[in-house]
Short mmCIF file of C-alpha atoms in Angstrom, two decimals:
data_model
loop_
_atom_site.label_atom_id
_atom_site.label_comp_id
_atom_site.label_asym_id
_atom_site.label_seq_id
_atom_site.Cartn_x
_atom_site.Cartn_y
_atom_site.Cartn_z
CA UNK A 17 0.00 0.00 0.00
CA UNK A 18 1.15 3.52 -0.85
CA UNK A 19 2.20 5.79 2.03
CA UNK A 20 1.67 9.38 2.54
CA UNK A 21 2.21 11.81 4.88
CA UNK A 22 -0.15 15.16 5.64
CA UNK A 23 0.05 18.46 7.55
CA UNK A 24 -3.41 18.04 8.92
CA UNK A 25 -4.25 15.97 12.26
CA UNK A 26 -6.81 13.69 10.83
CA UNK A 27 -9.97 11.74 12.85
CA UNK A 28 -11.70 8.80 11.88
CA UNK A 29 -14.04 8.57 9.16
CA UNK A 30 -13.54 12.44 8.08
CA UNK A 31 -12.94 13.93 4.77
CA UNK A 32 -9.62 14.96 4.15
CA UNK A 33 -7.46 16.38 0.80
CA UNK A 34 -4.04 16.02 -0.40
CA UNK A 35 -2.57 18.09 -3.02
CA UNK A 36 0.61 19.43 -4.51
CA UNK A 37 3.12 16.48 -5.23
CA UNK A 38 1.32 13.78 -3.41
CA UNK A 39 -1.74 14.56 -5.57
CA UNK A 40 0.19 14.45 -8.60
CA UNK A 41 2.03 10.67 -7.73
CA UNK A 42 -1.74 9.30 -6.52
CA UNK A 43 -3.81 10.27 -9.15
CA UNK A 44 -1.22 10.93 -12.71
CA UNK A 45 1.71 8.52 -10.95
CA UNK A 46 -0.31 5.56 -9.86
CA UNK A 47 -3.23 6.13 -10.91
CA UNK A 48 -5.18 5.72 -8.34
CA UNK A 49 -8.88 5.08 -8.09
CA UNK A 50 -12.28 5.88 -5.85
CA UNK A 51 -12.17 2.99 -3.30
CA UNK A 52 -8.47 2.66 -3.08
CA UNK A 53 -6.54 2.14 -0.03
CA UNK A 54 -3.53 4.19 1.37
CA UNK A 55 -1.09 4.52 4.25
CA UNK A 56 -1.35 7.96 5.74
CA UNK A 57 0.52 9.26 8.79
CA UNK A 58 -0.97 12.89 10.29
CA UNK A 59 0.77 15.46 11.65
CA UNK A 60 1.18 13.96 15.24
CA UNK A 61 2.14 11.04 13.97
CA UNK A 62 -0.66 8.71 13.72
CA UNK A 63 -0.89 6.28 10.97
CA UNK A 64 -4.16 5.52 9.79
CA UNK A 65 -5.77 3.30 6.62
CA UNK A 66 -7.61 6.17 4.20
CA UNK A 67 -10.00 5.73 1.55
CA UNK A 68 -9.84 7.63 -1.60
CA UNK A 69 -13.20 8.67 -1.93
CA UNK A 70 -12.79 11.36 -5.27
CA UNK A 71 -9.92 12.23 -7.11
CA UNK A 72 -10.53 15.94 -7.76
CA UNK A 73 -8.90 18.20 -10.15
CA UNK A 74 -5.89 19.61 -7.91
CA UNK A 75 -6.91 16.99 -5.12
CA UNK A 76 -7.41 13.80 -3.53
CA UNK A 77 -10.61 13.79 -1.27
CA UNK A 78 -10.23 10.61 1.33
CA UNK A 79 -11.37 9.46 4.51
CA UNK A 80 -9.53 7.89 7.22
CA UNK A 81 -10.87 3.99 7.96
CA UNK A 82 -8.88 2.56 10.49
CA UNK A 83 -5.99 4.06 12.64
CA UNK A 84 -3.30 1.73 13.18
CA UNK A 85 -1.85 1.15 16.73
CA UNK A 86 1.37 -0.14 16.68
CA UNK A 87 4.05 2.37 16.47
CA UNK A 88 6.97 1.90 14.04
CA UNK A 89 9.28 4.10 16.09
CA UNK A 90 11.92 2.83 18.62
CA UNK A 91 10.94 3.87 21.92
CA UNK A 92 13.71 5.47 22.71
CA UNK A 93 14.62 8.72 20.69
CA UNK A 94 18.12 8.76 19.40
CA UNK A 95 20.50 11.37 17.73
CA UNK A 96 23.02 10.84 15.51
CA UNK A 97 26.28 13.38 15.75
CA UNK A 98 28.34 12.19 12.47
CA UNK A 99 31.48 13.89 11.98
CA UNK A 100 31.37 15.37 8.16
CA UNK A 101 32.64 12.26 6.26
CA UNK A 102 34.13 12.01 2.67
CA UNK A 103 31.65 12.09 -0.33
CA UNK A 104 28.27 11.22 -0.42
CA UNK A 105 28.73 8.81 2.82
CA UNK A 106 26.60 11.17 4.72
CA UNK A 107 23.56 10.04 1.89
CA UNK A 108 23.92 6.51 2.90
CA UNK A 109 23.69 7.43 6.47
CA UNK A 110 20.94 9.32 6.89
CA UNK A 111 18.92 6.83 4.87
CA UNK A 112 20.03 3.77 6.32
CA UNK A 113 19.49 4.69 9.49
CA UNK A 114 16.44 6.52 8.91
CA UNK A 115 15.17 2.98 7.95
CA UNK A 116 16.64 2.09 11.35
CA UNK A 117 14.82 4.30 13.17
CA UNK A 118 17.09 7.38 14.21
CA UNK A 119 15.24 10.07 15.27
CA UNK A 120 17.39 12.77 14.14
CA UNK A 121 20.81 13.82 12.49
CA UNK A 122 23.41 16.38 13.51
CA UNK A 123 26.11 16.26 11.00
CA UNK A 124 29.20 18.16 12.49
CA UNK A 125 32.10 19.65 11.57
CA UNK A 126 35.01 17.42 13.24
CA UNK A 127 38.75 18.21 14.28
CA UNK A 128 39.11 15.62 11.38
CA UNK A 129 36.83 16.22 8.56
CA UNK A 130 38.16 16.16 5.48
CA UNK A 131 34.75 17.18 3.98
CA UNK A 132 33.76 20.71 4.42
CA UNK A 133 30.30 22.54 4.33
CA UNK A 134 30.94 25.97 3.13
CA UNK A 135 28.26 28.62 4.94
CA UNK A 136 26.41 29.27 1.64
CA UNK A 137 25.88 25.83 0.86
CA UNK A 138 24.35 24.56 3.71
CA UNK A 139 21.14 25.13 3.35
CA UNK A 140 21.21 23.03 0.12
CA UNK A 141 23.10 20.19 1.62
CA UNK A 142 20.08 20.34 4.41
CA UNK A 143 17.61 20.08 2.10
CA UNK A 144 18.79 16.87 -0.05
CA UNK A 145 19.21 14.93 3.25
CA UNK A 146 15.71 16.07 4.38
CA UNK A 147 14.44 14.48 1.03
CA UNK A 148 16.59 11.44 1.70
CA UNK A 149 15.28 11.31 5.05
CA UNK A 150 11.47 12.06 4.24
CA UNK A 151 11.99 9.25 1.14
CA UNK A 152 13.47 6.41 3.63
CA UNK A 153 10.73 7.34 6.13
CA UNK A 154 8.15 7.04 3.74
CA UNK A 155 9.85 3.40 2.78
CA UNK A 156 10.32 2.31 6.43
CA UNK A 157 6.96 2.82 6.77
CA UNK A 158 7.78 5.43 10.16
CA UNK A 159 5.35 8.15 11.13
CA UNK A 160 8.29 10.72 11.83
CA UNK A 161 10.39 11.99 9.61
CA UNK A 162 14.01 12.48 11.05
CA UNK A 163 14.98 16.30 11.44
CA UNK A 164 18.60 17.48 9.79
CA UNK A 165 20.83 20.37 11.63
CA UNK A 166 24.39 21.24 10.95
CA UNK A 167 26.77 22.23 13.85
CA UNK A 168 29.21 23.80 12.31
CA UNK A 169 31.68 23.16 14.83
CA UNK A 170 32.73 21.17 17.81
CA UNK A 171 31.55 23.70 19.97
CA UNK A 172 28.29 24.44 18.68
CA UNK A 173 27.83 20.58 19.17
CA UNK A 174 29.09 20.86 22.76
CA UNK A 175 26.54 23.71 23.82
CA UNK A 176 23.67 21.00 22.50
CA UNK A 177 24.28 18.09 25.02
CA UNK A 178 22.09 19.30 27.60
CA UNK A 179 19.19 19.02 25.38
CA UNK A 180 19.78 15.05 26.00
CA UNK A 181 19.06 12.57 28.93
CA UNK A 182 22.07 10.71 27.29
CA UNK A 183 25.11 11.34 25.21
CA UNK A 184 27.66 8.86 24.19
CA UNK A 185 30.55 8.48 22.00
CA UNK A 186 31.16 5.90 20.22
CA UNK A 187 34.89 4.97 20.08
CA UNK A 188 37.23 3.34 18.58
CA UNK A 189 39.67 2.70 20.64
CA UNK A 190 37.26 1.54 23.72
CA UNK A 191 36.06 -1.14 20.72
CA UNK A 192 40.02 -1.93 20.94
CA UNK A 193 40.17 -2.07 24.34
CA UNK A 194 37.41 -4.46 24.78
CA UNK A 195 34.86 -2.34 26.44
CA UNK A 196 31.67 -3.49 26.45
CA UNK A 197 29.81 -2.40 29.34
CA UNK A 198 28.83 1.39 28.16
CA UNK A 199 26.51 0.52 25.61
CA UNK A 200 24.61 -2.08 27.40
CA UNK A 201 24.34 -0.37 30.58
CA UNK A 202 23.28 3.03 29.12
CA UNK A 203 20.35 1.07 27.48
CA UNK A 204 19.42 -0.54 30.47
CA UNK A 205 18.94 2.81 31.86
CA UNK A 206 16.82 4.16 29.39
CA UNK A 207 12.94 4.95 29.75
CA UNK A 208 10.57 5.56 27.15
CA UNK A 209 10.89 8.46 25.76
CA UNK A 210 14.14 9.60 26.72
CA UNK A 211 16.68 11.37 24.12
CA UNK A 212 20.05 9.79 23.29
CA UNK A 213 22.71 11.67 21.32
CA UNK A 214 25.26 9.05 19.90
CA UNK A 215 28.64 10.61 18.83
CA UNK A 216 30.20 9.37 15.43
CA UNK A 217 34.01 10.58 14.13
CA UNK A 218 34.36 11.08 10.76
CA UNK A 219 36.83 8.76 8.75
CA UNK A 220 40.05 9.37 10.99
CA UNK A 221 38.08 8.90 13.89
CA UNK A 222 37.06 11.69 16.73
CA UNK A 223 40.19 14.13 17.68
CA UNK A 224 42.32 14.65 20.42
CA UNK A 225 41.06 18.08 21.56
CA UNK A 226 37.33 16.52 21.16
CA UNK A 227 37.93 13.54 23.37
CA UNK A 228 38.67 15.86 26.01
CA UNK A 229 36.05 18.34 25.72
CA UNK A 230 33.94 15.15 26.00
CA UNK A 231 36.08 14.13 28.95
CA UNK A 232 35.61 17.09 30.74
CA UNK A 233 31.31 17.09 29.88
CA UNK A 234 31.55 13.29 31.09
CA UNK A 235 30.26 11.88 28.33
CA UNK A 236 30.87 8.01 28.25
CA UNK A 237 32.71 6.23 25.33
CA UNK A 238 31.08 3.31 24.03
CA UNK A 239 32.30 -0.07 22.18
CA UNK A 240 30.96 -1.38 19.21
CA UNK A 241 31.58 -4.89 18.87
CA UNK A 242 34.74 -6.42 18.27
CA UNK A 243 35.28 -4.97 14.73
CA UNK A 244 36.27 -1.56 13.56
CA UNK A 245 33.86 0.15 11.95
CA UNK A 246 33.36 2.47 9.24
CA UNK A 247 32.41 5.69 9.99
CA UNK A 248 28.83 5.49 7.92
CA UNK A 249 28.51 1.84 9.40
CA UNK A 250 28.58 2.73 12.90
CA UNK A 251 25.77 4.70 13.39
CA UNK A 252 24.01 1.98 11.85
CA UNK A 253 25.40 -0.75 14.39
CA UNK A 254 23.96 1.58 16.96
CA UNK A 255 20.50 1.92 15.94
CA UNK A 256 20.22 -2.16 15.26
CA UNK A 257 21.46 -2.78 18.45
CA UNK A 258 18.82 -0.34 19.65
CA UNK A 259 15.97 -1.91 18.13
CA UNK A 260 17.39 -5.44 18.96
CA UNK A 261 17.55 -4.03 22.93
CA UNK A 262 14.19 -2.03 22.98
CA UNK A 263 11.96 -4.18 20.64
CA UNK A 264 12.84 -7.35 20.51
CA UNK A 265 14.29 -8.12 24.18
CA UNK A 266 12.03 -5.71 26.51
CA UNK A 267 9.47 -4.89 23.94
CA UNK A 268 8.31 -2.01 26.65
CA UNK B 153 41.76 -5.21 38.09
CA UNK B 154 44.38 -1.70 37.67
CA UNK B 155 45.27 -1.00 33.79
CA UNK B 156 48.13 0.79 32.69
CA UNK B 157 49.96 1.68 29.17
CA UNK B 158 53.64 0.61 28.14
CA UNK B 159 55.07 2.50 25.25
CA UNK B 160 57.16 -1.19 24.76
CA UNK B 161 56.28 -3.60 22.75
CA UNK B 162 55.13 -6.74 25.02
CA UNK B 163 55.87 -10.26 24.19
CA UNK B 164 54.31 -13.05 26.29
CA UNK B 165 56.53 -14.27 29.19
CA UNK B 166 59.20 -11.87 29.22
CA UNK B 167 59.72 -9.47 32.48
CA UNK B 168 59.56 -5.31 31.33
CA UNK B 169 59.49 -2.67 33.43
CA UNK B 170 57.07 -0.21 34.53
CA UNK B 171 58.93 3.00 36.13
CA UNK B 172 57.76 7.35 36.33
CA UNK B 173 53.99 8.04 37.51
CA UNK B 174 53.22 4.58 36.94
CA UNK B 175 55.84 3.01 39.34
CA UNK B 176 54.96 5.92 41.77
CA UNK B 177 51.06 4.90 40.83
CA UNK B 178 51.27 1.15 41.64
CA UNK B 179 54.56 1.30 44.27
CA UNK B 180 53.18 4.45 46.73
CA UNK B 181 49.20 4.51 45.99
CA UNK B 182 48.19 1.08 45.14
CA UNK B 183 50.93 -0.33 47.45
CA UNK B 184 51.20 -3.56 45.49
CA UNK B 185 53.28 -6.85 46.07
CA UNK B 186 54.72 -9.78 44.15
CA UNK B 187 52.49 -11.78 42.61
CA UNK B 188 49.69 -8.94 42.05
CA UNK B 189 48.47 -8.95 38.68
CA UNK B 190 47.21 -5.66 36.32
CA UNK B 191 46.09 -4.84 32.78
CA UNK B 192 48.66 -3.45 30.36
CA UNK B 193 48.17 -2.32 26.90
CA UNK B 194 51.26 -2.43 25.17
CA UNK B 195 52.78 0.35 22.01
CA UNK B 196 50.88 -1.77 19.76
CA UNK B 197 47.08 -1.78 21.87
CA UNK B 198 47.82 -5.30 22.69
CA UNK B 199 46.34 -5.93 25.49
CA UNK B 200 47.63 -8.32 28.53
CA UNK B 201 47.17 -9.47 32.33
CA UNK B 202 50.75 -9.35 33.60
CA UNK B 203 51.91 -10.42 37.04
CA UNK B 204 54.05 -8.23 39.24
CA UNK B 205 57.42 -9.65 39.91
CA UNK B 206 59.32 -7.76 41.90
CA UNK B 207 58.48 -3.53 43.25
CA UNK B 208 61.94 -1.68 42.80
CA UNK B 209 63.12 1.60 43.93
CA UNK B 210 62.37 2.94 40.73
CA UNK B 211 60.39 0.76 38.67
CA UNK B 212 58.51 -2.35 39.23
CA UNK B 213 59.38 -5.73 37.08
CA UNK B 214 56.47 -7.24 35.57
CA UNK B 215 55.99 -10.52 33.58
CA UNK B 216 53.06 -10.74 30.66
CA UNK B 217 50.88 -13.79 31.76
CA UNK B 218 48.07 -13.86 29.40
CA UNK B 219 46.96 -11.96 25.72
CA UNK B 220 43.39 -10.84 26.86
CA UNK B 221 43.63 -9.25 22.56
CA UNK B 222 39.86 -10.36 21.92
CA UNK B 223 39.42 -12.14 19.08
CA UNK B 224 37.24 -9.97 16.18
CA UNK B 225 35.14 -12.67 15.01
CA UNK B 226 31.93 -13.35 16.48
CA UNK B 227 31.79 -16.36 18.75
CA UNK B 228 29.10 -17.94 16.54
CA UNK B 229 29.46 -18.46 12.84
CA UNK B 230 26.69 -16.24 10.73
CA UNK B 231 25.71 -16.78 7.32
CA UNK B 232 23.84 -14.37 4.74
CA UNK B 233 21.95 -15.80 2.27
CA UNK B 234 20.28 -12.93 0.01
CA UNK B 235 17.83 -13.20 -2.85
CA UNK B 236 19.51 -11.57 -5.58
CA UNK B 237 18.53 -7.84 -5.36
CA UNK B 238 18.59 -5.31 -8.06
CA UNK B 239 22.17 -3.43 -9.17
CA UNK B 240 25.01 -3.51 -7.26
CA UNK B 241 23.23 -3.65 -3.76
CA UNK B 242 24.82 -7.28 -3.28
CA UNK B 243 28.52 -5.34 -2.88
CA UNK B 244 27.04 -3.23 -0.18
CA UNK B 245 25.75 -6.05 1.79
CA UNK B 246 29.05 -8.12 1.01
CA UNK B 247 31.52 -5.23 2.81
CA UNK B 248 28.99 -3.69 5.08
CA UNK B 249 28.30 -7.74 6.36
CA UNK B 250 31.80 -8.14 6.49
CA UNK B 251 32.61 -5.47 8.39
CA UNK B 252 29.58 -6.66 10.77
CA UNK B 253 30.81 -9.87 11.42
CA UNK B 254 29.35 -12.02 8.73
CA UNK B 255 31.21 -15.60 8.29
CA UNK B 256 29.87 -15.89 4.81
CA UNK B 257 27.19 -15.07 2.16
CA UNK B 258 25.20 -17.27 0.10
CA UNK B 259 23.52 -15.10 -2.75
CA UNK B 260 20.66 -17.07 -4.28
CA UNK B 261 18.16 -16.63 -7.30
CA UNK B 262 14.64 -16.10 -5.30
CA UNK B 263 11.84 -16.66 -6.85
CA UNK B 264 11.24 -12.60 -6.83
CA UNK B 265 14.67 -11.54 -7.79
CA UNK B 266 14.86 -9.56 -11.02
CA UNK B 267 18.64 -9.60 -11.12
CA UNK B 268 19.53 -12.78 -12.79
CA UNK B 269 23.25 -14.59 -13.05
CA UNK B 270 24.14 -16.17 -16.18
CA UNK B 271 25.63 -19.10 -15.94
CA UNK B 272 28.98 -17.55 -17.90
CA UNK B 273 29.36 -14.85 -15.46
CA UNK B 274 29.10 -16.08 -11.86
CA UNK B 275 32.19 -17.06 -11.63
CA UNK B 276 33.54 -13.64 -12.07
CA UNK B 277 30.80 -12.48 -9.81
CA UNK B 278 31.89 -14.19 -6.70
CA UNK B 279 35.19 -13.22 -7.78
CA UNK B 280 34.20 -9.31 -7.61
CA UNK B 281 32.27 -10.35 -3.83
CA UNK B 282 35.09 -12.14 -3.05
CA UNK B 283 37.26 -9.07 -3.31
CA UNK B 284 34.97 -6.96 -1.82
CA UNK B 285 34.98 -9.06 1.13
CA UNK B 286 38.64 -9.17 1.53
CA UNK B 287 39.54 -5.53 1.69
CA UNK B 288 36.09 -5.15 4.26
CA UNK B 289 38.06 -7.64 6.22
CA UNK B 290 40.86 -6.33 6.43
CA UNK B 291 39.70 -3.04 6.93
CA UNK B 292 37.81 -3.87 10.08
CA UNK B 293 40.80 -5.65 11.34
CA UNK B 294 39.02 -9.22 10.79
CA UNK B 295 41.01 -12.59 11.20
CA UNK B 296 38.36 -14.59 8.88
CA UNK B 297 37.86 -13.72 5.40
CA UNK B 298 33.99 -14.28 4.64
CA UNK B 299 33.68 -16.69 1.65
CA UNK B 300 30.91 -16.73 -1.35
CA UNK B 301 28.87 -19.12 -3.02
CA UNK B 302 26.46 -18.91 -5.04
CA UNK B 303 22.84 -21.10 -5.25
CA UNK B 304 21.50 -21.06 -8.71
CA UNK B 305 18.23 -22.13 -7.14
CA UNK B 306 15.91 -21.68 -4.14
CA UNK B 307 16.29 -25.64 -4.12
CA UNK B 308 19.82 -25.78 -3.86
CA UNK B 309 19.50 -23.65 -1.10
CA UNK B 310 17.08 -25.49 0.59
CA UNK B 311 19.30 -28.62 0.00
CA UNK B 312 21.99 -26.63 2.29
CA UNK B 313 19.95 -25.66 5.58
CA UNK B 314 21.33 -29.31 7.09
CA UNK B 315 25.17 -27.71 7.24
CA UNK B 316 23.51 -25.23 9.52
CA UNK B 317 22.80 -25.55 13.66
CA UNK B 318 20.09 -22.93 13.05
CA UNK B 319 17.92 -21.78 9.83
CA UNK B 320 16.51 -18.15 10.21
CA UNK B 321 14.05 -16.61 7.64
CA UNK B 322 13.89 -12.34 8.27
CA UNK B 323 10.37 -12.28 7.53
CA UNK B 324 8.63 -8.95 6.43
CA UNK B 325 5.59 -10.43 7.85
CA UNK B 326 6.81 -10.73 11.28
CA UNK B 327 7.43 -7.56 12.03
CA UNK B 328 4.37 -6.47 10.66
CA UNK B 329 2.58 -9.06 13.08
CA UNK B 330 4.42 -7.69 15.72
CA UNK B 331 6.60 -10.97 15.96
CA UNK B 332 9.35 -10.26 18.26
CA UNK B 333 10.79 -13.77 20.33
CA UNK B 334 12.02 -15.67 17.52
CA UNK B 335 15.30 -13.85 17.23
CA UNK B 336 15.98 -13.28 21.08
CA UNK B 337 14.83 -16.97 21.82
CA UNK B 338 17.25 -18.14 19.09
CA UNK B 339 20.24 -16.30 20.08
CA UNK B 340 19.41 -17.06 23.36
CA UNK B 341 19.99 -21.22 22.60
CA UNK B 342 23.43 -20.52 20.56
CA UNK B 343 27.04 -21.47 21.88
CA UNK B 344 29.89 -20.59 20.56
CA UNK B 345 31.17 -22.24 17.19
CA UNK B 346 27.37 -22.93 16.19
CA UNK B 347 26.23 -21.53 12.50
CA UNK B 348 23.23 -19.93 11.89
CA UNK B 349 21.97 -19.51 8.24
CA UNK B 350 19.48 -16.38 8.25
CA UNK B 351 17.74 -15.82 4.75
CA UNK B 352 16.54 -12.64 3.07
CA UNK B 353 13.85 -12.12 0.23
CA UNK B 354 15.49 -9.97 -2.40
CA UNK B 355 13.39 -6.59 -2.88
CA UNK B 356 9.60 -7.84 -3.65
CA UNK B 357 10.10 -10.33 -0.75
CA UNK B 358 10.13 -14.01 -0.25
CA UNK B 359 7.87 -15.40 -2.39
CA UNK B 360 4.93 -17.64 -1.62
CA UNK B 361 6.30 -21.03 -2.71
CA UNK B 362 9.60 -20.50 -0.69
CA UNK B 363 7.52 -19.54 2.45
CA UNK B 364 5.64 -22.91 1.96
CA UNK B 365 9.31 -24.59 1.57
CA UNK B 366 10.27 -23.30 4.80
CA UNK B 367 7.70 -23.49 6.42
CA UNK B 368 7.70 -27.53 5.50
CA UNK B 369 11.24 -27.63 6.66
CA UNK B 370 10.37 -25.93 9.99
CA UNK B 371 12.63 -23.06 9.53
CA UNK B 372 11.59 -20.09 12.07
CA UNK B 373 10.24 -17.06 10.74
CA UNK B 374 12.19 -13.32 12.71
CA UNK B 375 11.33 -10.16 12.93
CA UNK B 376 13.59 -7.57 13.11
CA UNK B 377 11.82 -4.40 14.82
CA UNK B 378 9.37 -2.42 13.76
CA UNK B 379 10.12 -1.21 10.70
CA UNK B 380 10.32 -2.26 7.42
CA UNK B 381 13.95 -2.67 6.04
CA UNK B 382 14.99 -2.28 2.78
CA UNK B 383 16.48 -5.92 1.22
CA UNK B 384 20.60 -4.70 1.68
CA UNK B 385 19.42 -3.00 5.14
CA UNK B 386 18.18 -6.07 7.23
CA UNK B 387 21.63 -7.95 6.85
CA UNK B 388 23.21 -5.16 9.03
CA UNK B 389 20.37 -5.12 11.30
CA UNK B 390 20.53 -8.83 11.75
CA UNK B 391 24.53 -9.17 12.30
CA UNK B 392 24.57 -5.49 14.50
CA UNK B 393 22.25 -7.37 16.89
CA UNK B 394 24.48 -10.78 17.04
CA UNK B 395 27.30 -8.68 18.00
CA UNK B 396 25.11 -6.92 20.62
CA UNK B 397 23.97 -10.12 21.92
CA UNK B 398 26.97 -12.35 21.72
CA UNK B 399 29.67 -9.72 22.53
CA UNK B 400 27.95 -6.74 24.85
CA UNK B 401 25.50 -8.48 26.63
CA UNK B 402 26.71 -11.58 26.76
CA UNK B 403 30.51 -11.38 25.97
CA UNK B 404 31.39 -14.83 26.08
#
């Protein structure tokens, strides 16, 4: 079934249009038809079967038939901090891991990017991932749609923390070490609801002068697993491992 | 257990010596004797349990007992088998896998796959994979190189599952329904060295005859949280949470 998403809150059983793009893929795209069925998720989130009841000249007229209850988000919110990487990693990211369920992305500028985002193109760069993002929603079949922010620098990163209940990094060298506590016992923690901001380097991994800022906030370092990584892999260990903790093993 | 760093290089057996804020650390603060033992990662983030031999006035002697180095294979063997999806989606899963943990991949023509082999060209196929896999490897610092082979059928696969301990199907389905157990309760019975085939529908899905197949050879049908993930996504999913399992939570 095709999946849409609206602006409007919608109730049960009450008329509702889409236009603009979405009107053009239902009715020239697919052609859809009166007594069709479609996935559409409101603006607070709810995802509900719709009829289409007319399809109007610069419009879709349909009514909402059956809300569905089970949520397709993790439970937990989580952030992902990626340190700008090379290319169009950052693509494959936000994608994959919107399919994951991350519920938002803070690409950074780190002590090691190679990669930079020059002022005037930012807004651009923004908006492609926000269409990657709204695309792999869409696909994942989630009812929200992963924001995009840029920090463009360490610092400007730093002075977000306290918007979390959690922040880790996730680092290398702890995976090298062997530690495997961090990850496990910061999940354990968590309650519904809570925020998580996960920390990812970019390909030459976080720098010295940012694993001591992070000292000194007391964020913990987290291990992976007992492989290294990529940098556009690891954010997608995290959110699997996320899912695997909060949906398959407590299923709270 | 106290951990320190050596700028030496450590071989197993033979004394070094620990001397500076160290010596001061474990001589003065930690007041140890002969026979104590500590952590010590050596120049080359070896890591090892080493025994105190003797405290010094200026250094303490120490002897390397044991390589605690964790190995950076999983402790059970994993398998991919994929459906042949469309383009070159089968070289992401191949060195994203890899870096995962996968011990090898098993591409097979599903009864849904558009992609097709000829006969001609597999060879060379699994020789491109096969490469792939290598440098993934070796990139994430792996000791096993994942191998390749190809099933020209869905019944040559099926004529396989018996070289497996366990046979895992990531069904769409399931997470749809909700299912959540199967791959908790499954990772739950593993020990280490057992091999676990887990099969994925190419991008329409696993089709209805194979399900039947399956089902016939009682082959247990996974969720993997609740969302639905794209054919070359659930892989990564599937091996993230194995290493969360087998070497966070568990770590044995």
């Amino acid at each position: 079934m095709q999946r849409y998403f609206t602006n409007e809150k919608l109730s049960l059983f009450e008329p509702f249009f889409i236009s603009g793009d979405d009107f053009h893929h239902m009715s020239r795209v697919m052609r859809m038809k009166s007594g069709e069925k479609v996935y559409i998720v409101d603006k607070e989130e709810n995802a509900f079967i719709a009829e289409v009841i007319e399809i109007g000249e610069s419009a879709v007229k349909l009514s909402a038939q059956e809300n569905i209850e089970k949520s397709p988000e993790l439970p937990v919110q989580i952030t992902i901090a990626s340190g700008l990487p090379k290319g169009d990693k950052l693509d494959l990211i936000v994608q994959k891991a919107t399919e994951l369920g991350a519920f938002s992305f803070v690409p950074f500028a780190a002590e090691r990017s190679i990669s930079k985002w020059e002022t005037k193109k930012v807004r651009k760069k923004i908006e492609r991932l926000e269409k990657i993002a709204k695309e792999a929603a869409e696909q994942s079949h989630r009812t929200h749609i992963p924001t995009i922010s840029f920090c463009e620098s360490f610092t400007v990163l730093m002075n977000r923390l306290a918007e979390f209940d959690y922040v880790l990094l996730a680092y290398e060298e702890s995976a090298r070490l062997n530690e495997t506590k961090t990850l496990v016992s910061t999940f354990e923690k968590m309650k519904p609801g809570e925020k998580l901001l996960v920390i990812f380097g970019p390909e030459g991994g976080v720098g010295d002068k940012e694993v001591k800022l992070l000292t000194q906030a007391n964020v913990l370092f987290a291990g992976l697993g007992s492989r290294i990584l990529r940098t556009e892999t690891a954010p997608l260990y995290f959110l699997a491992a996320a899912s695997y903790h909060f949906e398959l093993e407590k299923s709270f």
